[in-house]
Tab-separated table of C-alpha atoms in Angstrom:
chain	number	residue	atom	x	y	z
N	251	MET	CA	103.290	72.115	13.899
N	252	SER	CA	103.208	68.896	15.436
N	253	LYS	CA	100.383	69.903	17.851
N	254	ILE	CA	98.259	71.252	14.956
N	255	ALA	CA	98.902	67.669	13.024
N	256	THR	CA	98.087	65.686	16.222
N	257	SER	CA	94.888	67.833	16.689
N	258	ARG	CA	93.884	67.540	12.977
N	259	GLN	CA	94.478	63.682	13.007
N	260	SER	CA	92.154	63.393	16.140
N	261	ILE	CA	89.386	65.095	14.549
N	262	GLN	CA	89.588	63.608	11.285
N	263	ASP	CA	89.296	60.010	12.985
N	264	VAL	CA	85.878	61.214	13.950
N	265	ILE	CA	84.352	63.606	11.382
N	266	PRO	CA	84.751	61.673	8.297
N	267	GLU	CA	82.012	59.424	9.544
N	268	LEU	CA	79.569	62.163	8.680
N	269	PRO	CA	78.405	62.594	5.108
N	270	ALA	CA	80.575	64.962	3.243
N	271	GLU	CA	77.602	67.033	1.752
N	272	ASN	CA	74.341	66.738	2.998
N	273	ILE	CA	74.457	66.141	6.888
N	274	ASP	CA	70.863	65.527	6.590
N	275	MET	CA	67.953	66.126	4.035
N	276	LEU	CA	67.150	69.506	5.362
N	277	ALA	CA	70.690	70.739	4.148
N	278	ALA	CA	69.538	69.884	0.714
N	279	THR	CA	66.242	71.738	1.084
N	280	SER	CA	67.926	75.183	2.518
N	281	LYS	CA	66.990	78.395	0.579
N	282	LEU	CA	70.209	78.211	-1.384
N	283	GLN	CA	69.798	74.601	-2.745
N	284	GLN	CA	66.219	75.359	-3.681
N	285	GLN	CA	67.188	78.504	-5.487
N	286	ALA	CA	69.988	76.709	-7.187
N	287	SER	CA	67.775	74.008	-8.571
N	288	GLU	CA	65.500	76.546	-10.201
N	289	ILE	CA	68.542	78.720	-11.711
N	290	ARG	CA	70.156	75.377	-12.927
N	291	ALA	CA	66.792	74.668	-15.137
N	292	GLN	CA	67.459	78.185	-16.904
N	293	GLN	CA	69.312	78.434	-20.132
N	294	ILE	CA	72.103	81.130	-20.654
N	295	LYS	CA	72.237	82.545	-24.220
N	296	TRP	CA	76.037	82.288	-24.416
N	297	GLN	CA	75.688	83.515	-28.128
N	298	SER	CA	74.594	86.749	-27.293
N	299	TYR	CA	77.466	87.389	-24.787
N	300	LEU	CA	79.702	86.471	-27.952
N	301	GLN	CA	77.900	88.727	-30.500
N	302	SER	CA	78.026	91.665	-28.258
N	303	GLN	CA	81.744	90.751	-27.862
N	304	MET	CA	81.433	90.662	-24.051
N	305	ILE	CA	83.203	87.213	-24.130
N	306	SER	CA	85.768	85.957	-26.369
N	307	GLN	CA	85.487	83.152	-28.961
N	308	GLU	CA	87.805	81.011	-26.940
N	309	ASP	CA	85.761	81.422	-23.541
N	310	PHE	CA	82.437	80.900	-25.553
N	311	ASN	CA	83.510	77.640	-26.983
N	312	PHE	CA	84.552	76.317	-23.830
N	313	ILE	CA	81.670	77.290	-21.669
N	314	LYS	CA	79.061	76.278	-24.215
N	315	ARG	CA	80.583	72.790	-24.638
N	316	LEU	CA	80.864	72.490	-20.854
N	317	ASP	CA	77.212	73.749	-20.350
N	318	ASP	CA	75.906	71.080	-22.719
N	319	ALA	CA	77.936	68.190	-21.552
N	320	ASP	CA	76.946	65.215	-19.118
N	321	ALA	CA	79.185	64.208	-16.010
N	322	ALA	CA	81.247	61.955	-18.132
N	323	GLY	CA	81.679	64.671	-20.740
N	324	ARG	CA	82.487	67.075	-18.176
N	325	GLU	CA	85.358	64.734	-16.962
N	326	SER	CA	86.630	64.379	-20.389
N	327	ILE	CA	86.678	68.157	-21.076
N	328	LEU	CA	88.529	69.225	-17.996
N	329	LYS	CA	91.216	66.493	-18.638
N	330	GLU	CA	91.772	68.154	-22.132
N	331	GLN	CA	91.407	71.883	-21.064
N	332	ARG	CA	92.312	72.035	-17.504
N	333	THR	CA	93.720	75.462	-17.757
N	334	GLN	CA	90.987	76.839	-20.004
N	335	CYS	CA	88.433	75.966	-17.517
N	336	ALA	CA	89.910	78.279	-14.686
N	337	LYS	CA	90.768	80.831	-17.316
N	338	THR	CA	87.186	80.895	-18.675
N	339	PHE	CA	85.303	80.905	-15.451
N	340	LEU	CA	87.372	83.663	-14.022
N	341	ASN	CA	87.119	85.703	-17.267
N	342	LEU	CA	83.388	85.391	-17.010
N	343	LEU	CA	83.054	86.313	-13.404
N	344	GLY	CA	85.185	89.555	-14.269
N	345	HIS	CA	83.394	90.561	-17.311
N	346	VAL	CA	79.902	89.569	-16.987
N	347	SER	CA	77.614	91.822	-14.693
N	348	LYS	CA	74.012	90.394	-14.971
N	349	ASP	CA	73.053	88.749	-11.526
N	350	GLN	CA	71.222	85.889	-13.101
N	351	THR	CA	74.288	84.911	-15.467
N	352	ILE	CA	76.573	85.181	-12.451
N	353	GLN	CA	74.416	83.069	-10.502
N	354	TYR	CA	74.453	80.475	-13.117
N	355	ILE	CA	78.165	80.430	-13.592
N	356	LEU	CA	78.747	80.046	-9.841
N	357	ILE	CA	76.355	76.986	-9.815
N	358	MET	CA	78.519	75.561	-12.490
N	359	ILE	CA	81.625	75.863	-10.479
N	360	ASP	CA	80.012	74.504	-7.339
N	361	ASP	CA	78.632	71.569	-9.293
N	362	LEU	CA	82.180	70.758	-10.748
N	363	LEU	CA	83.780	70.919	-7.413
N	364	GLN	CA	81.130	68.886	-5.918
N	365	GLU	CA	81.531	66.209	-8.614
N	366	ASP	CA	85.277	65.781	-7.799
N	367	ARG	CA	86.977	67.667	-4.884
N	368	SER	CA	90.410	67.565	-6.724
N	369	ARG	CA	89.111	70.143	-9.080
N	370	VAL	CA	89.661	72.851	-6.635
N	371	GLU	CA	93.440	72.506	-7.801
N	372	ILE	CA	92.385	73.630	-11.257
N	373	PHE	CA	91.759	77.215	-9.969
N	374	ARG	CA	94.846	77.324	-7.643
N	375	GLU	CA	97.263	76.007	-10.331
N	376	TYR	CA	96.128	78.645	-12.846
N	377	SER	CA	96.396	81.583	-10.286
N	378	GLN	CA	99.828	80.168	-9.545
N	379	LYS	CA	100.761	80.357	-13.064
N	380	LYS	CA	99.485	83.936	-13.249
N	381	ARG	CA	101.094	85.005	-9.927
N	382	GLU	CA	97.634	86.023	-8.741
N	383	SER	CA	95.602	85.180	-5.661
N	384	VAL	CA	93.073	82.356	-6.202
N	385	TRP	CA	90.768	83.966	-3.649
N	386	GLY	CA	90.636	87.488	-4.872
N	387	PRO	CA	87.816	87.203	-7.614
N	388	PHE	CA	85.683	85.278	-5.191
N	389	LEU	CA	86.109	87.491	-2.231
N	390	ASN	CA	85.257	90.451	-4.308
N	391	LEU	CA	81.989	88.765	-4.972
N	392	LEU	CA	80.865	88.687	-1.267
N	393	ASN	CA	80.535	92.376	-1.709
N	394	ARG	CA	77.751	92.140	-4.130
N	395	PRO	CA	74.027	93.020	-3.047
N	396	ASP	CA	72.772	89.776	-4.431
N	397	GLU	CA	72.455	87.452	-1.383
N	398	PHE	CA	72.364	84.197	-3.721
N	399	ILE	CA	75.519	85.424	-5.308
N	400	THR	CA	77.205	86.050	-2.056
N	401	ASN	CA	76.171	82.847	-0.305
N	402	MET	CA	76.888	80.605	-3.400
N	403	THR	CA	80.258	82.210	-3.553
N	404	ALA	CA	80.812	81.610	0.117
N	405	ARG	CA	79.947	78.067	-0.559
N	406	ILE	CA	82.561	77.764	-3.206
N	407	ILE	CA	85.178	79.441	-0.923
N	408	ALA	CA	84.633	76.941	1.852
N	409	LYS	CA	85.245	74.115	-0.512
N	410	MET	CA	88.375	75.396	-1.963
N	411	ALA	CA	89.664	76.430	1.469
N	412	CYS	CA	88.952	72.834	2.912
N	413	TRP	CA	89.893	70.647	-0.207
N	414	SER	CA	92.845	72.399	-1.664
N	415	LYS	CA	96.312	71.177	-0.852
N	416	GLU	CA	97.256	74.827	0.439
N	417	PRO	CA	95.422	76.567	3.245
N	418	MET	CA	93.829	79.974	2.914
N	419	GLU	CA	96.221	82.610	3.659
N	420	LYS	CA	95.682	84.766	6.852
N	421	SER	CA	94.363	88.055	5.374
N	422	ASP	CA	91.952	86.404	2.950
N	423	LEU	CA	90.844	83.857	5.831
N	424	HIS	CA	90.307	86.738	8.242
N	425	PHE	CA	88.097	88.609	5.547
N	426	TYR	CA	86.252	85.594	4.777
N	427	LEU	CA	85.510	84.119	8.381
N	428	THR	CA	84.729	87.901	9.481
N	429	TRP	CA	82.104	87.793	6.619
N	430	LEU	CA	80.540	84.478	7.670
N	431	LYS	CA	80.495	85.752	11.293
N	432	ASP	CA	78.606	88.910	10.261
N	433	GLN	CA	76.229	86.856	8.353
N	434	LEU	CA	75.439	84.652	11.323
N	435	LYS	CA	74.743	87.995	13.382
N	436	LYS	CA	72.314	89.230	10.486
N	437	VAL	CA	68.716	89.316	11.733
N	438	GLU	CA	66.629	87.176	9.858
N	439	ASN	CA	68.987	85.707	7.374
N	440	GLU	CA	67.109	83.502	5.154
N	441	TYR	CA	70.540	82.015	4.213
N	442	VAL	CA	71.557	81.165	7.679
N	443	GLN	CA	71.793	77.364	7.139
N	444	SER	CA	74.202	77.960	4.218
N	445	VAL	CA	76.385	79.951	6.422
N	446	GLY	CA	76.301	77.347	9.067
N	447	ARG	CA	77.202	74.668	6.331
N	448	CYS	CA	80.283	76.752	5.470
N	449	LEU	CA	81.432	77.033	9.222
N	450	GLN	CA	80.800	73.294	9.587
N	451	MET	CA	83.419	72.664	6.791
N	452	MET	CA	85.920	75.177	7.708
N	453	LEU	CA	86.123	74.651	11.273
N	454	ARG	CA	87.205	70.893	10.932
N	455	ASN	CA	90.612	72.490	10.062
N	456	ASP	CA	92.570	73.422	13.313
N	457	GLU	CA	94.159	76.394	11.725
N	458	TYR	CA	90.829	77.807	10.560
N	459	ARG	CA	89.539	77.145	14.000
N	460	LEU	CA	91.960	79.399	15.675
N	461	ALA	CA	91.357	82.107	13.174
N	462	PHE	CA	87.572	81.929	13.818
N	463	VAL	CA	88.135	82.363	17.486
N	464	ALA	CA	90.268	85.208	16.696
N	465	VAL	CA	87.383	87.060	14.987
N	466	ASP	CA	85.368	86.404	18.112
N	467	GLY	CA	83.485	83.632	16.517
N	468	ILE	CA	82.623	81.799	19.575
N	469	SER	CA	80.597	84.519	21.213
N	470	THR	CA	78.820	85.137	17.957
N	471	ILE	CA	77.698	81.473	17.911
N	472	ILE	CA	76.622	81.760	21.425
N	473	SER	CA	74.612	84.809	20.870
N	474	VAL	CA	72.677	83.111	17.939
N	475	LEU	CA	72.032	80.157	20.086
N	476	ARG	CA	70.411	82.254	22.801
N	477	GLY	CA	67.997	83.530	20.455
N	478	ARG	CA	65.137	81.589	18.743
N	479	VAL	CA	66.493	79.477	15.928
N	480	ASN	CA	65.126	76.346	14.364
N	481	PHE	CA	66.610	72.930	15.181
N	482	GLN	CA	68.582	72.602	12.084
N	483	VAL	CA	70.568	75.827	12.851
N	484	GLN	CA	70.842	74.903	16.470
N	485	TYR	CA	72.341	71.556	15.228
N	486	GLN	CA	74.873	73.293	12.820
N	487	LEU	CA	76.137	75.775	15.293
N	488	VAL	CA	76.483	73.172	18.176
N	489	PHE	CA	78.343	71.095	15.400
N	490	CYS	CA	80.665	74.097	14.955
N	491	LEU	CA	81.353	74.265	18.882
N	492	TRP	CA	81.999	70.573	18.750
N	493	VAL	CA	84.613	70.574	16.223
N	494	LEU	CA	86.160	73.475	18.093
N	495	THR	CA	86.243	71.385	21.199
N	496	PHE	CA	88.859	69.056	19.465
N	497	ASN	CA	91.570	71.498	20.166
N	498	PRO	CA	92.561	71.109	23.587
N	499	LEU	CA	93.362	74.889	24.286
N	500	LEU	CA	89.756	75.865	22.866
N	501	ALA	CA	88.132	73.083	24.883
N	502	GLU	CA	89.742	74.604	27.999
N	503	LYS	CA	88.547	78.011	27.297
N	504	MET	CA	84.971	77.281	25.899
N	505	ASN	CA	82.993	77.840	29.059
N	506	LYS	CA	84.518	81.322	29.455
N	507	PHE	CA	81.769	81.928	26.705
N	508	ASN	CA	79.094	80.526	29.055
N	509	VAL	CA	78.844	77.646	26.617
N	510	ILE	CA	77.646	75.088	29.330
N	511	PRO	CA	74.583	76.829	30.503
N	512	ILE	CA	73.427	77.751	27.024
N	513	LEU	CA	73.958	74.161	25.638
N	514	ALA	CA	72.210	72.731	28.987
N	515	ASP	CA	69.072	74.786	28.289
N	516	ILE	CA	68.994	73.644	24.609
N	517	LEU	CA	69.292	70.249	25.982
N	518	SER	CA	66.371	70.610	28.247
N	519	ASP	CA	64.120	71.832	25.498
N	520	SER	CA	65.428	69.464	22.727
N	521	VAL	CA	63.173	66.980	20.866
N	522	LYS	CA	65.508	66.213	18.183
N	523	GLU	CA	67.886	63.306	18.640
N	524	LYS	CA	70.520	64.895	16.506
N	525	VAL	CA	70.625	68.041	18.604
N	526	THR	CA	70.619	65.980	21.720
N	527	ARG	CA	73.654	63.872	20.340
N	528	ILE	CA	76.077	67.011	19.211
N	529	ILE	CA	75.283	68.629	22.696
N	530	LEU	CA	76.362	65.540	24.578
N	531	ALA	CA	79.237	65.180	22.422
N	532	VAL	CA	80.446	68.770	23.069
N	533	PHE	CA	80.042	68.083	27.009
N	534	ARG	CA	82.071	64.971	26.639
N	535	ASN	CA	84.947	66.849	24.765
N	536	MET	CA	85.028	69.736	27.247
N	537	ILE	CA	85.873	67.094	29.773
N	538	GLU	CA	87.914	64.704	27.857
N	539	LYS	CA	90.065	67.058	25.796
N	540	PRO	CA	91.562	69.796	28.166
N	541	ALA	CA	94.921	69.130	29.231
N	542	ASP	CA	94.347	70.779	32.656
N	543	SER	CA	92.524	68.348	34.885
N	544	GLN	CA	91.243	71.196	36.946
N	545	VAL	CA	89.468	72.740	34.049
N	546	SER	CA	87.822	69.447	33.323
N	547	LYS	CA	86.540	69.309	37.141
N	548	ASP	CA	85.402	72.954	36.623
N	549	HIS	CA	83.511	72.122	33.635
N	550	CYS	CA	81.989	69.044	35.326
N	551	MET	CA	80.816	71.388	38.199
N	552	ALA	CA	79.334	73.906	35.580
N	553	MET	CA	77.426	71.112	34.108
N	554	VAL	CA	76.239	70.082	37.521
N	555	SER	CA	75.090	73.366	38.378
N	556	SER	CA	73.364	73.789	34.953
N	557	LYS	CA	71.199	70.817	35.961
N	558	VAL	CA	72.611	68.346	33.279
N	559	LEU	CA	72.464	65.476	35.725
N	560	LYS	CA	68.661	65.878	35.721
N	561	GLN	CA	68.580	65.772	31.859
N	562	LEU	CA	70.863	62.850	31.725
N	563	SER	CA	68.535	61.051	34.133
N	564	ILE	CA	65.536	61.874	31.847
N	565	LEU	CA	67.500	60.756	28.621
N	566	GLU	CA	68.289	57.366	30.327
N	567	GLN	CA	64.593	56.514	30.252
N	568	ARG	CA	64.503	57.189	26.611
N	569	LYS	CA	65.368	54.401	23.982
N	570	PHE	CA	68.295	55.532	21.588
N	571	ASP	CA	69.411	53.381	18.580
N	572	ASP	CA	72.534	55.647	18.341
N	573	GLU	CA	75.344	53.806	20.312
N	574	ASP	CA	77.238	57.110	20.740
N	575	ILE	CA	74.262	59.070	22.345
N	576	VAL	CA	74.164	55.979	24.954
N	577	ALA	CA	77.854	55.729	25.651
N	578	ASP	CA	78.210	59.547	25.852
N	579	ILE	CA	75.123	59.430	28.740
N	580	GLU	CA	76.958	56.633	30.532
N	581	PHE	CA	80.111	58.819	30.491
N	582	LEU	CA	78.752	61.983	31.398
N	583	ASN	CA	76.722	60.501	34.382
N	584	GLU	CA	79.715	58.818	35.843
N	585	ARG	CA	81.910	61.917	35.649
N	586	LEU	CA	79.294	64.268	36.816
N	587	GLN	CA	78.298	62.038	39.849
N	588	ALA	CA	81.938	61.590	40.598
N	589	SER	CA	82.324	65.432	40.520
N	590	VAL	CA	79.263	65.802	42.871
N	591	GLN	CA	80.760	63.432	45.486
N	592	ASP	CA	84.195	65.287	45.547
N	593	LEU	CA	82.384	68.695	45.931
N	594	SER	CA	82.909	70.511	49.104
N	595	SER	CA	79.839	72.611	50.072
N	596	PHE	CA	82.022	75.743	49.240
N	597	ASP	CA	82.908	74.377	45.676
N	598	GLU	CA	79.156	73.750	45.220
N	599	TYR	CA	78.262	77.368	46.337
N	600	ALA	CA	81.005	78.913	43.909
N	601	THR	CA	80.048	76.873	40.828
N	602	GLU	CA	76.419	77.790	41.576
N	603	VAL	CA	77.350	81.649	41.840
N	604	LYS	CA	79.654	81.494	38.810
N	605	SER	CA	76.684	79.996	36.658
N	606	GLY	CA	74.421	82.945	37.611
N	607	ARG	CA	71.675	80.711	38.213
N	608	LEU	CA	70.841	81.071	42.110
N	609	GLU	CA	68.161	79.189	43.830
N	610	TRP	CA	67.443	78.094	47.419
N	611	SER	CA	69.969	75.420	47.592
N	612	PRO	CA	70.911	73.980	51.253
N	613	VAL	CA	74.207	76.002	51.174
N	614	HIS	CA	72.489	79.300	51.417
N	615	ARG	CA	70.449	78.699	54.273
N	616	SER	CA	73.130	76.867	56.496
N	617	ALA	CA	74.461	78.944	59.262
N	618	GLN	CA	77.497	76.677	59.592
N	619	PHE	CA	78.332	77.186	55.899
N	620	TRP	CA	78.466	80.927	56.537
N	621	ARG	CA	80.568	80.618	59.684
N	622	GLU	CA	82.972	78.503	57.984
N	623	ASN	CA	83.099	80.092	54.561
N	624	ALA	CA	82.059	83.746	54.711
N	625	GLY	CA	85.860	84.991	54.567
N	626	ARG	CA	86.373	82.651	51.355
N	627	LEU	CA	84.183	85.064	49.522
N	628	ASN	CA	87.178	87.552	49.407
N	629	GLU	CA	89.370	84.929	47.522
N	630	LYS	CA	90.501	85.942	44.023
N	631	ASN	CA	90.025	89.550	44.496
N	632	TYR	CA	86.335	89.324	45.864
N	633	GLU	CA	85.545	87.060	42.726
N	634	LEU	CA	82.326	85.568	44.119
N	635	LEU	CA	81.084	88.947	45.697
N	636	ARG	CA	81.698	90.754	42.277
N	637	ILE	CA	79.677	88.492	40.754
N	638	LEU	CA	76.766	88.543	43.417
N	639	THR	CA	76.762	92.349	43.066
N	640	HIS	CA	76.759	92.076	39.374
N	641	LEU	CA	73.770	89.638	39.592
N	642	LEU	CA	71.926	92.278	41.845
N	643	GLN	CA	72.351	95.035	39.259
N	644	ASN	CA	71.618	92.936	36.174
N	645	SER	CA	69.678	90.011	36.746
N	646	HIS	CA	65.796	90.266	35.801
N	647	ASP	CA	64.976	86.839	37.634
N	648	PRO	CA	63.199	87.434	41.150
N	649	LEU	CA	64.625	84.148	42.417
N	650	VAL	CA	68.153	85.285	41.617
N	651	LEU	CA	68.010	88.710	43.161
N	652	ALA	CA	66.431	87.293	46.414
N	653	VAL	CA	68.975	84.701	46.846
N	654	ALA	CA	71.842	87.164	45.914
N	655	ALA	CA	70.462	89.802	48.479
N	656	PHE	CA	70.376	87.149	51.090
N	657	ASP	CA	73.910	85.953	50.635
N	658	ILE	CA	75.056	89.510	50.554
N	659	GLY	CA	73.428	89.895	54.189
N	660	GLU	CA	74.888	86.567	55.304
N	661	TYR	CA	78.360	87.633	54.117
N	662	VAL	CA	78.060	90.879	55.945
N	663	ARG	CA	76.779	89.203	59.208
N	664	HIS	CA	79.566	86.439	59.313
N	665	TYR	CA	82.544	88.510	58.037
N	666	PRO	CA	83.981	91.334	60.511
N	667	ARG	CA	84.838	93.909	57.630
N	668	GLY	CA	82.000	92.602	55.274
N	669	LYS	CA	80.069	95.869	55.370
N	670	HIS	CA	83.120	97.837	54.318
N	671	VAL	CA	83.846	95.485	51.510
N	672	ILE	CA	80.201	95.405	50.077
N	673	GLU	CA	80.086	99.108	50.173
N	674	GLN	CA	83.544	99.323	48.223
N	675	LEU	CA	81.958	97.074	45.607
N	676	GLY	CA	78.806	99.027	45.274
N	677	GLY	CA	76.622	96.420	46.802
N	678	LYS	CA	74.925	98.425	49.449
N	679	GLN	CA	73.521	100.855	46.946
N	680	THR	CA	72.338	98.046	44.763
N	681	VAL	CA	70.717	96.181	47.548
N	682	MET	CA	68.843	99.364	48.839
N	683	GLN	CA	67.510	99.898	45.179
N	684	LEU	CA	65.922	96.527	45.326
N	685	LEU	CA	63.571	97.769	48.373
N	686	ALA	CA	61.467	99.177	45.538
N	687	HIS	CA	61.403	95.966	43.352
N	688	ASP	CA	57.956	94.585	42.237
N	689	ASP	CA	58.441	91.037	43.556
N	690	PRO	CA	57.712	91.082	47.380
N	691	ASN	CA	60.400	88.261	47.998
N	692	VAL	CA	62.987	90.310	46.571
N	693	ARG	CA	62.025	93.318	48.601
N	694	TYR	CA	62.077	91.248	51.628
N	695	GLU	CA	65.420	89.715	51.141
N	696	ALA	CA	66.556	93.071	50.193
N	697	LEU	CA	65.225	94.650	53.682
N	698	LEU	CA	66.973	91.768	55.502
N	699	ALA	CA	70.281	92.558	53.754
N	700	VAL	CA	69.921	96.229	54.510
N	701	GLN	CA	69.222	95.534	58.118
N	702	LYS	CA	72.263	93.224	58.344
N	703	LEU	CA	74.370	96.040	56.792
N	704	MET	CA	73.097	98.792	59.257
N	705	VAL	CA	73.110	96.590	62.452
N	706	HIS	CA	76.651	96.399	64.479
N	707	ASN	CA	75.668	94.161	67.257
N	708	TRP	CA	75.337	90.760	65.582
N	709	GLU	CA	75.043	88.780	68.811
N	710	TYR	CA	71.801	91.025	69.757
N	711	LEU	CA	70.527	90.742	66.240
N	712	GLY	CA	70.871	86.811	66.233
N	713	ARG	CA	68.859	86.499	69.430
N	714	GLN	CA	66.262	88.767	67.936
N	715	LEU	CA	66.031	86.485	64.631
N	716	GLU	CA	65.789	83.278	66.887
N	717	LYS	CA	63.313	84.660	68.989
N	718	GLU	CA	61.199	85.793	65.595
N	719	GLN	CA	61.778	82.329	64.206
N	720	ASP	CA	60.324	80.794	67.628
N	721	ASN	CA	57.414	83.135	67.549
N	722	ASN	CA	56.458	82.141	63.720
N	723	LYS	CA	56.594	78.533	64.609
N	724	THR	CA	54.404	78.897	67.818
N	725	GLN	CA	51.929	80.944	65.562
N	726	GLY	CA	52.083	78.620	62.850
N	727	ASN	CA	53.356	81.356	60.454
N	728	LYS	CA	55.861	80.550	57.553
N	729	PRO	CA	58.827	82.847	57.054
N	730	ALA	CA	58.949	84.189	53.580
N	731	SER	CA	61.274	82.057	51.247
N	732	GLY	CA	64.903	81.864	51.906
N	733	GLY	CA	65.854	83.942	54.709
N	734	SER	CA	65.052	83.962	58.447
N	735	ALA	CA	61.911	86.311	59.344
N	736	VAL	CA	62.599	89.711	60.737
N	737	ALA	CA	59.834	91.753	62.031
N	738	ALA	CA	59.644	94.187	59.151
N	739	LYS	CA	57.358	94.926	56.286
N	740	ALA	CA	58.635	94.422	52.868
């Protein structure tokens, strides 16, 4: 409990600086808010519900009086009839079936809570007296077909869960967070900003963060960020990742979901300062928050291989009014530059392979590197070789395929049992399939790798490779990208 309390305190030191409701003006112009403004302007004929005996006289008297009151009047009514407020609203939600009226009732509840956060206790206290769940009536509304009703209900639940003295219970929390996650995955969801807003609120609470991770929330956020979403949704979802990283355990696990490469790509394309700011804040937390210093180093190396240093140098040339951005750029630059200096050639290579973003960096072409490190590719149950084989099987990037094929060939060339290992991992078959690839460089590197897999006398092949290179130099021919030139047609 002390860990949760400490984590909650640390995040609350930072997050209250953000406006509680509209993080920016776009939040107020989301589809949900636009519709709410239109529905608020309508008038509900409460008298007709009374006459048709769909609501009681008691509920009619309260709702009519509250609906006609201004802010001061509402405050006075709620002081006098606190219990009646919860009773009437829950009765109406349970007995009225017309979507238009349910929409109006939900807006009334949301407005009451927005005026005064402590009003969430009105519903909790009433439910406790009745020995019923405060969440039941609202969670049931999430199953309705009308999307305005479900999303306005979700907004109310988020406020009650975050502002109440007592947290949301586990089974109800699981149901609600799963619903939010499913809405994020929904194709072309017009209410995705509203869903993002609910998550921004919920994930400020450490208990809710852990529950969200348990329903596979992080991978859902990452899958949405991989697609094309507008900058407001980008900001909201990266904000969610940011608050998650205030938990040291989650900060340590974050890059297992490939967060760093995805955010690095967004950072390189971002033109909005708010998106840049929040990504830099995530990166900083991923270095500062983990208790394990090795994890922080791994995160630094992942950022280096995702070309974050290049982006930082570009950002340094821009003028920012926000002091946090400037401070984060300085912090990240210092830490990443230090990690580059500490990096051995093998660390650099391993980081590049794990990122899945292979290119012709110097280590690939260095004969000394392969002589000294080929055997290290067997470490951790052939982890790097398995990644290279996976890239050969699944990557659609010709550069990645060409480099991976070259690396497989160099491993076989410099490690005595390399041919057997690659065959066991399925690499030989995969490389041979690339002989028919559309890209000539991929075909060329695949052919080189296959030759290395087939040849047994490496001393002889080495002399042949050197002879071919000398011939190419004499004739002024350039070898194809990446590998040594062998007299073979791709």
